[in-house]
GROMACS .gro file of C-alpha atoms in nm:
model
  359
    1UNK     CA    1   6.534  13.775  15.562
    2UNK     CA    2   6.816  13.685  15.386
    3UNK     CA    3   6.929  13.293  15.409
    4UNK     CA    4   7.261  13.427  15.631
    5UNK     CA    5   7.035  13.695  15.842
    6UNK     CA    6   6.845  13.375  15.947
    7UNK     CA    7   7.112  13.142  16.000
    8UNK     CA    8   7.237  13.416  16.271
    9UNK     CA    9   6.892  13.526  16.420
   10UNK     CA   10   6.846  13.120  16.482
   11UNK     CA   11   7.155  13.125  16.656
   12UNK     CA   12   7.063  13.402  16.857
   13UNK     CA   13   6.707  13.281  16.953
   14UNK     CA   14   6.820  12.946  17.005
   15UNK     CA   15   7.111  12.956  17.231
   16UNK     CA   16   6.996  13.274  17.384
   17UNK     CA   17   6.657  13.041  17.473
   18UNK     CA   18   6.896  12.736  17.624
   19UNK     CA   19   7.041  12.946  17.821
   20UNK     CA   20   6.739  13.134  17.964
   21UNK     CA   21   6.612  12.824  18.055
   22UNK     CA   22   6.947  12.663  18.208
   23UNK     CA   23   6.961  13.003  18.386
   24UNK     CA   24   6.587  12.975  18.497
   25UNK     CA   25   6.625  12.638  18.629
   26UNK     CA   26   6.919  12.706  18.823
   27UNK     CA   27   6.817  12.910  19.016
   28UNK     CA   28   6.512  12.791  19.094
   29UNK     CA   29   6.677  12.495  19.199
   30UNK     CA   30   6.908  12.722  19.445
   31UNK     CA   31   6.622  12.856  19.572
   32UNK     CA   32   6.450  12.491  19.661
   33UNK     CA   33   6.784  12.377  19.876
   34UNK     CA   34   6.734  12.716  20.099
   35UNK     CA   35   6.346  12.617  20.117
   36UNK     CA   36   6.275  12.914  19.926
   37UNK     CA   37   5.989  12.869  19.584
   38UNK     CA   38   6.094  13.096  19.290
   39UNK     CA   39   5.861  13.433  19.270
   40UNK     CA   40   5.908  13.704  19.060
   41UNK     CA   41   6.056  13.932  19.336
   42UNK     CA   42   6.369  13.613  19.398
   43UNK     CA   43   6.417  13.600  19.030
   44UNK     CA   44   6.765  13.724  18.921
   45UNK     CA   45   6.652  13.893  18.606
   46UNK     CA   46   6.940  14.107  18.594
   47UNK     CA   47   7.173  13.758  18.574
   48UNK     CA   48   6.942  13.598  18.338
   49UNK     CA   49   6.970  13.930  18.099
   50UNK     CA   50   7.335  13.929  18.116
   51UNK     CA   51   7.376  13.541  17.983
   52UNK     CA   52   7.163  13.553  17.796
   53UNK     CA   53   7.281  13.900  17.597
   54UNK     CA   54   7.672  13.734  17.640
   55UNK     CA   55   7.531  13.387  17.459
   56UNK     CA   56   7.317  13.523  17.214
   57UNK     CA   57   7.616  13.692  17.054
   58UNK     CA   58   7.827  13.373  17.075
   59UNK     CA   59   7.549  13.213  16.905
   60UNK     CA   60   7.448  13.480  16.655
   61UNK     CA   61   7.853  13.456  16.581
   62UNK     CA   62   7.805  13.101  16.584
   63UNK     CA   63   7.491  13.107  16.305
   64UNK     CA   64   7.669  13.296  16.089
   65UNK     CA   65   8.036  13.055  16.066
   66UNK     CA   66   7.828  12.799  16.010
   67UNK     CA   67   7.638  12.972  15.757
   68UNK     CA   68   8.010  13.101  15.614
   69UNK     CA   69   8.102  12.699  15.595
   70UNK     CA   70   7.795  12.590  15.467
   71UNK     CA   71   7.794  12.920  15.163
   72UNK     CA   72   8.178  12.760  15.045
   73UNK     CA   73   8.052  12.406  15.111
   74UNK     CA   74   7.772  12.492  14.849
   75UNK     CA   75   8.006  12.691  14.644
   76UNK     CA   76   8.231  12.410  14.566
   77UNK     CA   77   7.907  12.246  14.349
   78UNK     CA   78   7.846  12.334  13.972
   79UNK     CA   79   7.629  12.620  13.964
   80UNK     CA   80   7.523  12.787  13.669
   81UNK     CA   81   7.382  13.130  13.724
   82UNK     CA   82   7.175  13.127  13.390
   83UNK     CA   83   6.993  12.796  13.492
   84UNK     CA   84   6.894  12.988  13.826
   85UNK     CA   85   6.737  13.275  13.702
   86UNK     CA   86   6.535  13.137  13.443
   87UNK     CA   87   6.443  12.891  13.655
   88UNK     CA   88   6.369  13.161  13.903
   89UNK     CA   89   6.150  13.354  13.595
   90UNK     CA   90   5.919  13.015  13.588
   91UNK     CA   91   5.855  13.036  13.945
   92UNK     CA   92   5.768  13.389  13.906
   93UNK     CA   93   5.530  13.319  13.606
   94UNK     CA   94   5.181  13.395  13.763
   95UNK     CA   95   5.018  13.165  13.511
   96UNK     CA   96   5.134  12.890  13.760
   97UNK     CA   97   4.847  12.946  13.923
   98UNK     CA   98   4.595  12.946  13.674
   99UNK     CA   99   4.228  13.001  13.886
  100UNK     CA  100   4.355  13.290  14.115
  101UNK     CA  101   4.520  13.452  13.788
  102UNK     CA  102   4.143  13.442  13.606
  103UNK     CA  103   3.977  13.502  13.914
  104UNK     CA  104   4.137  13.871  13.921
  105UNK     CA  105   4.113  13.908  13.536
  106UNK     CA  106   3.689  13.843  13.587
  107UNK     CA  107   3.682  14.082  13.893
  108UNK     CA  108   3.887  14.339  13.627
  109UNK     CA  109   3.600  14.292  13.343
  110UNK     CA  110   3.345  14.308  13.645
  111UNK     CA  111   3.513  14.645  13.757
  112UNK     CA  112   3.538  14.769  13.403
  113UNK     CA  113   3.186  14.672  13.326
  114UNK     CA  114   3.016  14.896  13.615
  115UNK     CA  115   3.255  15.171  13.582
  116UNK     CA  116   3.137  15.144  13.177
  117UNK     CA  117   2.759  15.160  13.305
  118UNK     CA  118   2.826  15.433  13.546
  119UNK     CA  119   3.025  15.705  13.362
  120UNK     CA  120   3.004  15.648  12.993
  121UNK     CA  121   2.856  15.980  12.908
  122UNK     CA  122   3.149  16.144  13.051
  123UNK     CA  123   3.417  15.894  12.912
  124UNK     CA  124   3.622  15.866  12.609
  125UNK     CA  125   3.628  15.531  12.552
  126UNK     CA  126   3.558  15.154  12.713
  127UNK     CA  127   3.830  15.170  13.007
  128UNK     CA  128   4.175  15.010  12.988
  129UNK     CA  129   4.385  14.762  13.179
  130UNK     CA  130   4.736  14.880  13.186
  131UNK     CA  131   4.981  14.732  13.457
  132UNK     CA  132   5.182  14.502  13.483
  133UNK     CA  133   4.951  14.235  13.337
  134UNK     CA  134   4.884  14.410  13.038
  135UNK     CA  135   5.294  14.472  12.954
  136UNK     CA  136   5.330  14.092  13.028
  137UNK     CA  137   5.618  14.178  13.362
  138UNK     CA  138   5.398  14.006  13.604
  139UNK     CA  139   5.561  13.822  13.885
  140UNK     CA  140   5.374  13.543  14.104
  141UNK     CA  141   5.316  13.734  14.446
  142UNK     CA  142   5.295  14.106  14.312
  143UNK     CA  143   5.069  14.099  14.006
  144UNK     CA  144   4.717  14.368  13.988
  145UNK     CA  145   4.505  14.494  13.789
  146UNK     CA  146   4.551  14.804  13.672
  147UNK     CA  147   4.267  15.044  13.537
  148UNK     CA  148   4.263  15.423  13.336
  149UNK     CA  149   3.879  15.561  13.251
  150UNK     CA  150   4.020  15.827  13.013
  151UNK     CA  151   3.722  16.158  13.147
  152UNK     CA  152   3.581  16.381  12.768
  153UNK     CA  153   3.772  16.708  12.770
  154UNK     CA  154   3.414  16.789  12.808
  155UNK     CA  155   3.258  16.701  13.071
  156UNK     CA  156   2.966  16.772  13.408
  157UNK     CA  157   3.274  16.710  13.689
  158UNK     CA  158   3.455  17.111  13.657
  159UNK     CA  159   3.774  17.139  13.797
  160UNK     CA  160   4.036  16.847  13.867
  161UNK     CA  161   3.974  16.849  14.201
  162UNK     CA  162   3.581  16.811  14.119
  163UNK     CA  163   3.616  16.591  13.890
  164UNK     CA  164   3.865  16.328  14.120
  165UNK     CA  165   3.673  16.404  14.416
  166UNK     CA  166   3.314  16.303  14.207
  167UNK     CA  167   3.440  15.960  14.064
  168UNK     CA  168   3.611  15.883  14.348
  169UNK     CA  169   3.324  15.948  14.521
  170UNK     CA  170   3.118  15.752  14.295
  171UNK     CA  171   3.361  15.452  14.301
  172UNK     CA  172   3.328  15.431  14.675
  173UNK     CA  173   2.947  15.394  14.673
  174UNK     CA  174   2.952  15.147  14.336
  175UNK     CA  175   3.147  14.918  14.545
  176UNK     CA  176   3.023  14.981  14.899
  177UNK     CA  177   3.017  14.608  15.038
  178UNK     CA  178   3.180  14.464  14.725
  179UNK     CA  179   3.545  14.635  14.849
  180UNK     CA  180   3.729  14.808  15.039
  181UNK     CA  181   3.770  15.179  14.893
  182UNK     CA  182   4.090  15.330  14.911
  183UNK     CA  183   4.169  15.668  14.783
  184UNK     CA  184   4.589  15.716  14.685
  185UNK     CA  185   4.769  15.959  14.504
  186UNK     CA  186   4.618  15.913  14.101
  187UNK     CA  187   4.396  15.681  14.178
  188UNK     CA  188   4.125  15.494  14.349
  189UNK     CA  189   4.221  15.127  14.464
  190UNK     CA  190   3.955  14.835  14.508
  191UNK     CA  191   4.080  14.548  14.777
  192UNK     CA  192   3.876  14.253  14.702
  193UNK     CA  193   3.811  13.924  14.875
  194UNK     CA  194   3.811  13.680  14.616
  195UNK     CA  195   3.767  13.262  14.712
  196UNK     CA  196   4.195  13.246  14.583
  197UNK     CA  197   4.302  13.548  14.797
  198UNK     CA  198   4.316  13.946  14.811
  199UNK     CA  199   4.275  14.094  14.479
  200UNK     CA  200   4.361  14.456  14.440
  201UNK     CA  201   4.255  14.686  14.154
  202UNK     CA  202   4.344  15.049  14.056
  203UNK     CA  203   4.153  15.267  13.887
  204UNK     CA  204   4.327  15.615  13.743
  205UNK     CA  205   4.097  15.854  13.615
  206UNK     CA  206   4.206  16.155  13.393
  207UNK     CA  207   4.083  16.418  13.147
  208UNK     CA  208   4.203  16.462  12.787
  209UNK     CA  209   4.399  16.716  12.665
  210UNK     CA  210   4.333  16.699  12.300
  211UNK     CA  211   4.218  16.404  12.122
  212UNK     CA  212   4.249  16.083  12.356
  213UNK     CA  213   4.201  15.882  12.079
  214UNK     CA  214   4.461  16.024  11.840
  215UNK     CA  215   4.729  16.135  12.161
  216UNK     CA  216   4.623  15.908  12.465
  217UNK     CA  217   4.753  16.258  12.653
  218UNK     CA  218   4.546  16.279  12.952
  219UNK     CA  219   4.545  16.517  13.246
  220UNK     CA  220   4.550  16.324  13.598
  221UNK     CA  221   4.513  16.506  13.978
  222UNK     CA  222   4.786  16.408  14.213
  223UNK     CA  223   4.647  16.453  14.578
  224UNK     CA  224   4.857  16.605  14.881
  225UNK     CA  225   4.824  16.384  15.162
  226UNK     CA  226   4.715  16.688  15.362
  227UNK     CA  227   4.380  16.821  15.324
  228UNK     CA  228   4.486  17.189  15.316
  229UNK     CA  229   4.739  17.149  15.066
  230UNK     CA  230   4.610  17.204  14.727
  231UNK     CA  231   4.668  16.917  14.468
  232UNK     CA  232   4.861  16.964  14.122
  233UNK     CA  233   4.770  16.835  13.773
  234UNK     CA  234   4.996  16.541  13.609
  235UNK     CA  235   5.025  16.469  13.220
  236UNK     CA  236   5.121  16.137  13.096
  237UNK     CA  237   5.079  15.946  12.790
  238UNK     CA  238   4.856  15.627  12.799
  239UNK     CA  239   5.008  15.468  12.456
  240UNK     CA  240   5.353  15.510  12.571
  241UNK     CA  241   5.308  15.342  12.868
  242UNK     CA  242   5.059  15.033  12.762
  243UNK     CA  243   5.309  14.993  12.443
  244UNK     CA  244   5.730  15.079  12.589
  245UNK     CA  245   5.794  14.672  12.589
  246UNK     CA  246   5.648  14.530  12.351
  247UNK     CA  247   5.872  14.323  12.114
  248UNK     CA  248   6.146  14.317  12.389
  249UNK     CA  249   6.066  13.974  12.559
  250UNK     CA  250   6.455  14.044  12.684
  251UNK     CA  251   6.370  14.345  12.872
  252UNK     CA  252   6.039  14.209  13.012
  253UNK     CA  253   6.275  13.887  13.164
  254UNK     CA  254   6.486  14.177  13.295
  255UNK     CA  255   6.219  14.381  13.448
  256UNK     CA  256   6.091  14.068  13.582
  257UNK     CA  257   6.413  13.940  13.750
  258UNK     CA  258   6.458  14.301  13.908
  259UNK     CA  259   6.113  14.361  14.064
  260UNK     CA  260   6.144  13.988  14.208
  261UNK     CA  261   6.515  14.078  14.314
  262UNK     CA  262   6.355  14.428  14.472
  263UNK     CA  263   6.073  14.261  14.643
  264UNK     CA  264   6.257  13.982  14.827
  265UNK     CA  265   6.469  14.292  14.941
  266UNK     CA  266   6.210  14.518  15.035
  267UNK     CA  267   6.359  14.790  14.810
  268UNK     CA  268   6.153  15.115  14.744
  269UNK     CA  269   6.232  15.196  14.366
  270UNK     CA  270   5.858  15.254  14.195
  271UNK     CA  271   5.731  15.012  13.881
  272UNK     CA  272   5.772  15.300  13.630
  273UNK     CA  273   6.166  15.407  13.694
  274UNK     CA  274   6.293  15.039  13.754
  275UNK     CA  275   6.100  14.955  13.400
  276UNK     CA  276   6.235  15.246  13.234
  277UNK     CA  277   6.643  15.177  13.390
  278UNK     CA  278   6.605  14.842  13.287
  279UNK     CA  279   6.494  14.928  12.904
  280UNK     CA  280   6.745  15.176  12.912
  281UNK     CA  281   7.035  14.937  13.030
  282UNK     CA  282   6.963  14.779  12.721
  283UNK     CA  283   6.964  14.918  12.460
  284UNK     CA  284   7.241  15.178  12.580
  285UNK     CA  285   7.472  14.884  12.639
  286UNK     CA  286   7.354  14.558  12.467
  287UNK     CA  287   7.051  14.592  12.266
  288UNK     CA  288   6.994  14.315  11.988
  289UNK     CA  289   7.291  14.113  12.143
  290UNK     CA  290   7.287  13.760  12.296
  291UNK     CA  291   7.446  13.825  12.577
  292UNK     CA  292   7.285  13.589  12.916
  293UNK     CA  293   7.057  13.633  13.103
  294UNK     CA  294   7.347  13.670  13.407
  295UNK     CA  295   7.486  13.978  13.189
  296UNK     CA  296   7.203  14.157  13.144
  297UNK     CA  297   7.104  14.151  13.476
  298UNK     CA  298   7.436  14.258  13.630
  299UNK     CA  299   7.486  14.538  13.391
  300UNK     CA  300   7.161  14.666  13.480
  301UNK     CA  301   7.226  14.617  13.831
  302UNK     CA  302   7.480  14.874  13.744
  303UNK     CA  303   7.324  15.089  13.555
  304UNK     CA  304   7.047  15.140  13.810
  305UNK     CA  305   7.312  15.242  14.061
  306UNK     CA  306   7.467  15.535  13.784
  307UNK     CA  307   7.139  15.650  13.708
  308UNK     CA  308   6.982  15.641  14.127
  309UNK     CA  309   7.374  15.883  14.168
  310UNK     CA  310   7.211  16.155  13.943
  311UNK     CA  311   6.980  16.406  14.000
  312UNK     CA  312   6.741  16.370  13.696
  313UNK     CA  313   6.558  16.060  13.514
  314UNK     CA  314   6.272  16.172  13.281
  315UNK     CA  315   6.003  16.000  13.243
  316UNK     CA  316   5.953  15.825  12.912
  317UNK     CA  317   5.505  15.946  12.909
  318UNK     CA  318   5.604  16.289  13.037
  319UNK     CA  319   5.945  16.464  12.973
  320UNK     CA  320   5.891  16.738  13.236
  321UNK     CA  321   5.850  16.427  13.493
  322UNK     CA  322   6.197  16.363  13.693
  323UNK     CA  323   6.135  16.001  13.841
  324UNK     CA  324   6.382  16.013  14.116
  325UNK     CA  325   6.057  16.228  14.298
  326UNK     CA  326   5.948  15.908  14.370
  327UNK     CA  327   6.188  15.762  14.535
  328UNK     CA  328   6.269  15.919  14.922
  329UNK     CA  329   6.692  16.029  14.911
  330UNK     CA  330   6.730  15.819  15.244
  331UNK     CA  331   6.575  15.500  15.025
  332UNK     CA  332   6.791  15.548  14.659
  333UNK     CA  333   7.076  15.559  14.880
  334UNK     CA  334   6.989  15.239  15.024
  335UNK     CA  335   6.917  15.095  14.739
  336UNK     CA  336   7.282  15.203  14.602
  337UNK     CA  337   7.418  15.067  14.890
  338UNK     CA  338   7.265  14.750  14.848
  339UNK     CA  339   7.255  14.651  14.549
  340UNK     CA  340   7.711  14.783  14.523
  341UNK     CA  341   7.717  14.532  14.802
  342UNK     CA  342   7.561  14.246  14.645
  343UNK     CA  343   7.752  14.346  14.284
  344UNK     CA  344   8.084  14.319  14.478
  345UNK     CA  345   7.981  14.007  14.618
  346UNK     CA  346   7.849  13.849  14.283
  347UNK     CA  347   8.186  13.939  14.134
  348UNK     CA  348   8.361  13.741  14.462
  349UNK     CA  349   8.145  13.436  14.361
  350UNK     CA  350   7.886  13.406  14.160
  351UNK     CA  351   7.635  13.148  14.398
  352UNK     CA  352   7.561  13.446  14.540
  353UNK     CA  353   7.339  13.555  14.315
  354UNK     CA  354   7.125  13.280  14.525
  355UNK     CA  355   7.145  13.499  14.851
  356UNK     CA  356   7.013  13.794  14.649
  357UNK     CA  357   6.647  13.583  14.618
  358UNK     CA  358   6.669  13.462  14.893
  359UNK     CA  359   6.742  13.137  14.797
   0.00000   0.00000   0.00000
């Protein structure tokens, strides 16, 4: 919840609560004077509701006005948006909790070992770690572990549907009692309760198309949400996914900020789409130049609005895949409206960037 919303909500709650209590005791005192006790039958709930509603609205307006006054006062102070965003990046560094991070890495290693011991004769190689941690774009509250299991082209599972079902069922048996096992669209999720909190490990399994060791191409099975619907296959290139952000520190920095902004504002933009748009934004506008963090962030937000308003964004790892299909049209419109609104407010007052990150 943003700071302005908190002030409005607090104003509503405080005003409505106080008025509700006052009305209750006034009614109780009035009944006492005529020799009656307060009961649910003689309590005038409609009267109380009207007062609470009216004064709740007044409280919300007062809370909003107080927020705007405080915002104006805070805006008068010296403020560097670059310093603010760099501090935010430091706060979002998973290494600030090394014990939790190490626990996740240990769990991931145990999962990979267990999977390899079980499926080694069917795998091209030892399971690989992918995802935000390996790409160095993880942020504090949303870092999980992702594992890819490349299955040999000549395997004993049969078709892709059987491969997907058999591997999932085996994983379920392997980790029974250790983790909660959830069947996802393209993966199996393992939810572990560790000493440092909950850890999620996603296991993606696919069949090599040509020679995986050379081309890193995999065929994945996409499960449908209803059992009567047939699944489909999906080609992806693991090498592109893993190496897309290597030697691109500015883009990784930008992606972390975008992930933090997205999560704090509940925008449903999928990770792959966000990463690719960030990469495209800097490549098109200022790749290799020395601009401020704020300029990079604002330019990328403008670019995201532009691209989300289109009809097609090709997946680098699969040119036949339109990444816009991963975000519902309604969610896309919500994201566009929210980002546009924030951009207008930033241009009006750079201090507003703090509000966007709920600071």
